[in-house]
Short mmCIF file of C-alpha atoms in Angstrom, two decimals:
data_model
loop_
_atom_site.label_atom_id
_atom_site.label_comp_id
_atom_site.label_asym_id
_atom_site.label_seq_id
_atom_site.Cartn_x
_atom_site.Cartn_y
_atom_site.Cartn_z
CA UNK A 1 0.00 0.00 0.00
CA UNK A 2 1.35 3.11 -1.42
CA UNK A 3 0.93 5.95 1.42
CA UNK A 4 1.77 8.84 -0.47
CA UNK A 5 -0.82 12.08 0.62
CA UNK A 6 -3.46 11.45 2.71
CA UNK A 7 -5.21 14.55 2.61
CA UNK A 8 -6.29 16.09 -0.68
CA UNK A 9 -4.60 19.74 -1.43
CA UNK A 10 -6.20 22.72 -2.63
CA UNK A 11 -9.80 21.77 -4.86
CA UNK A 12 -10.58 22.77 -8.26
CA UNK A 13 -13.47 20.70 -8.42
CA UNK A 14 -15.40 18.49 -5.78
CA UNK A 15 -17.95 16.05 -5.83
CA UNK A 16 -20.02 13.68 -3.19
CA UNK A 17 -22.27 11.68 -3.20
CA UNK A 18 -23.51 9.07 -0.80
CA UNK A 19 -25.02 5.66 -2.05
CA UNK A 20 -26.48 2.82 -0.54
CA UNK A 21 -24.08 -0.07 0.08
CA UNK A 22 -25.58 -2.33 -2.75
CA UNK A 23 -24.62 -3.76 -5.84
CA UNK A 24 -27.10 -1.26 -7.48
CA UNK A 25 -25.12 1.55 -5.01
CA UNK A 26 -21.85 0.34 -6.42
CA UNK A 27 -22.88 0.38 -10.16
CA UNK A 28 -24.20 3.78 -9.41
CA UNK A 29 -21.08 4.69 -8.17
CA UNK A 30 -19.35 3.74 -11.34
CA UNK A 31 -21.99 5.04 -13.51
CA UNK A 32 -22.26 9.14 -11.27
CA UNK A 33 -18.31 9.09 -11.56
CA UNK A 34 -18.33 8.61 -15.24
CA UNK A 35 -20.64 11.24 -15.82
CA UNK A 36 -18.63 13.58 -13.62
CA UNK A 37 -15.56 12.73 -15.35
CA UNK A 38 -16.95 13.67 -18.79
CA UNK A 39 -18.63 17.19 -17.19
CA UNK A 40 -14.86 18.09 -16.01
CA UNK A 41 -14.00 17.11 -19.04
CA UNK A 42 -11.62 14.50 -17.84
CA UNK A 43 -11.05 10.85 -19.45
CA UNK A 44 -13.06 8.53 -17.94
CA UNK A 45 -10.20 5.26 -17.53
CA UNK A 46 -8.63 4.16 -15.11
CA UNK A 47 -10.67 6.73 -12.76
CA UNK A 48 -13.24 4.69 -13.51
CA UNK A 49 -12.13 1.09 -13.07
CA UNK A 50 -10.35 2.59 -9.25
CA UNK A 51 -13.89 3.67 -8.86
CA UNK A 52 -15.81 0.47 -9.72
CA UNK A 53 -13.42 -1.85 -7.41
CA UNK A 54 -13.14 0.86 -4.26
CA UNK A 55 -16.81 1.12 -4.52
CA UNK A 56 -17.13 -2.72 -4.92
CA UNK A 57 -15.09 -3.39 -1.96
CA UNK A 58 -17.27 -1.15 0.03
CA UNK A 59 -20.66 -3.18 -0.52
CA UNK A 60 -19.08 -6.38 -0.20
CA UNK A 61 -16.41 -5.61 2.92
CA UNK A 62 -17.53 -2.45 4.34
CA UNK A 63 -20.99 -2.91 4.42
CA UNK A 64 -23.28 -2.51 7.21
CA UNK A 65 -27.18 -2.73 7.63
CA UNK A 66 -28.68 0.36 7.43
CA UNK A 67 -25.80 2.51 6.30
CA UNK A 68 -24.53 4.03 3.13
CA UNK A 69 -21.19 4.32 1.27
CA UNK A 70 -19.80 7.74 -0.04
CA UNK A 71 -18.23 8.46 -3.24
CA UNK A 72 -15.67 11.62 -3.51
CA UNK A 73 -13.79 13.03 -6.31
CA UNK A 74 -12.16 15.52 -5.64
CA UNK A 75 -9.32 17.47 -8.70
CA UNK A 76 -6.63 19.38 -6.93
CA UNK A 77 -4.28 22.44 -8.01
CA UNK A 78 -1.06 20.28 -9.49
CA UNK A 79 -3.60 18.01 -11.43
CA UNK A 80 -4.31 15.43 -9.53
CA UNK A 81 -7.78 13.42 -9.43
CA UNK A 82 -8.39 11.60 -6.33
CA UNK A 83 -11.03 9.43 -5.24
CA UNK A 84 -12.52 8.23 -2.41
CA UNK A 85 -14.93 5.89 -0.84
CA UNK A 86 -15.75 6.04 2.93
CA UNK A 87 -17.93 3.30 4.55
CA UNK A 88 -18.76 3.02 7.83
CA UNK A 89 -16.17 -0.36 8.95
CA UNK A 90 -13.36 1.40 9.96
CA UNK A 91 -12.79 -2.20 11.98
CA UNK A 92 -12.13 -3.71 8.39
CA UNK A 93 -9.03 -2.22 6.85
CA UNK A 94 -7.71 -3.73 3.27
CA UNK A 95 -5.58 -6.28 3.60
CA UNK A 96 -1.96 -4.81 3.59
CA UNK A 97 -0.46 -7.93 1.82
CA UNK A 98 -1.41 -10.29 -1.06
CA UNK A 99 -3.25 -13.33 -0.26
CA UNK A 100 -1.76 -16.87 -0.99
CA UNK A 101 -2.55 -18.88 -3.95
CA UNK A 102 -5.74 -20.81 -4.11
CA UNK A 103 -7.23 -18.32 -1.67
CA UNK A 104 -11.05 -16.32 -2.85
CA UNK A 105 -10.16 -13.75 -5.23
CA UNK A 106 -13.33 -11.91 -3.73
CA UNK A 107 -11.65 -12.33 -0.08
CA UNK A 108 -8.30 -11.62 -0.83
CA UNK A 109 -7.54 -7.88 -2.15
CA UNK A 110 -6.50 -9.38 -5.61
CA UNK A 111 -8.65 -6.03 -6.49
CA UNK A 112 -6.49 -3.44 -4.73
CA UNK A 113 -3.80 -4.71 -6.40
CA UNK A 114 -5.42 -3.25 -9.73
CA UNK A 115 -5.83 -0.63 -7.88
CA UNK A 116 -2.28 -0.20 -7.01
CA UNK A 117 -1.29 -0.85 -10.65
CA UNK A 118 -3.71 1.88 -12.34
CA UNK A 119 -3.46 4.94 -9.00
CA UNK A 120 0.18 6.73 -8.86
CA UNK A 121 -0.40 6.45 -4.86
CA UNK A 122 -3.69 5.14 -2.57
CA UNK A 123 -4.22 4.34 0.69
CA UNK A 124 -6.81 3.94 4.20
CA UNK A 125 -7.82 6.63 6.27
CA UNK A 126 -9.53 5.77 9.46
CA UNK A 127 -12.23 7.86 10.95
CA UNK A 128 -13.93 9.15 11.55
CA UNK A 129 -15.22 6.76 13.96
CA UNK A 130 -16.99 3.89 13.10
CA UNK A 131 -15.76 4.83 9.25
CA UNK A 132 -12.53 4.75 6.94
CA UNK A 133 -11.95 6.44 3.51
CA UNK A 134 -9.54 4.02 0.94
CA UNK A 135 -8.31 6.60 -1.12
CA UNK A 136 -6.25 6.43 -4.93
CA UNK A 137 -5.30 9.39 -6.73
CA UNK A 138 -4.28 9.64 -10.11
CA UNK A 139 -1.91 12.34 -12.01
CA UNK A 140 -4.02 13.56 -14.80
CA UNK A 141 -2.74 13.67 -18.26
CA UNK A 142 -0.72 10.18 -17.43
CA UNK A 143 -1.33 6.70 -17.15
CA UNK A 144 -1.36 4.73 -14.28
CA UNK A 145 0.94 2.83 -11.78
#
């Protein structure tokens, strides 16, 4: 896990949205970034895939009854897009290394590793309490890793 800048610097542009912790939230979440992308007029991949697997990993790991998951993008002064999702089980951090062979693929963080190839830098934030924010961030006008 790449711990690079946890806070985001000065905004250009900001967006937030809470969704319900569902597969229909998480498509959503995919689908509202996307669309948010094209009105900055920014390209829509990898932003898009980070989103669709951080927002994944929130329904399936993060969720609880009841509660929602938020979606942020947020552009900052150097160019930088970053992006994150904050659910409320700040008790259930990503796992920090990759899982053996054999293991789940949908219990083992093989998806943050595409993560960690496509963002220049990402990481958890906990709080606040009960939540945590994973966060990726991407250098516009380059590709990622």
């Amino acid at each position: 896990m790449n711990r690079g800048i946890a806070t985001p610097r000065t905004p250009l542009h900001q967006f937030t949205v809470p969704l319900s912790a569902t597969r229909r939230g998480a498509r959503l979440a995919r689908l509202l970034a996307g669309e948010q992308l094209v009105a900055w007029g920014l390209p829509l991949d990898p932003a898009r895939l980070i989103v669709a697997e951080l927002a994944a990993n929130a329904v399936v790991h993060g969720r609880v009854a009841g509660r929602s998951f938020r979606l942020g993008l947020t552009v900052t002064a150097p160019g930088t897009l970053r992006i994150e999702v904050t659910d409320p089980r700040g008790d259930q951090l990503p796992p920090q290394e990759r899982a053996d062979d054999g293991a789940d693929p949908a219990e083992s963080g093989y998806g943050l590793l595409l993560v960690e190839e496509l963002a220049h830098r990402w990481g958890v934030r906990t709080g606040p309490v009960p939540c945590k924010t994973v966060w990726a961030e991407l250098e516009l006008g380059s590709a990622g890793g």
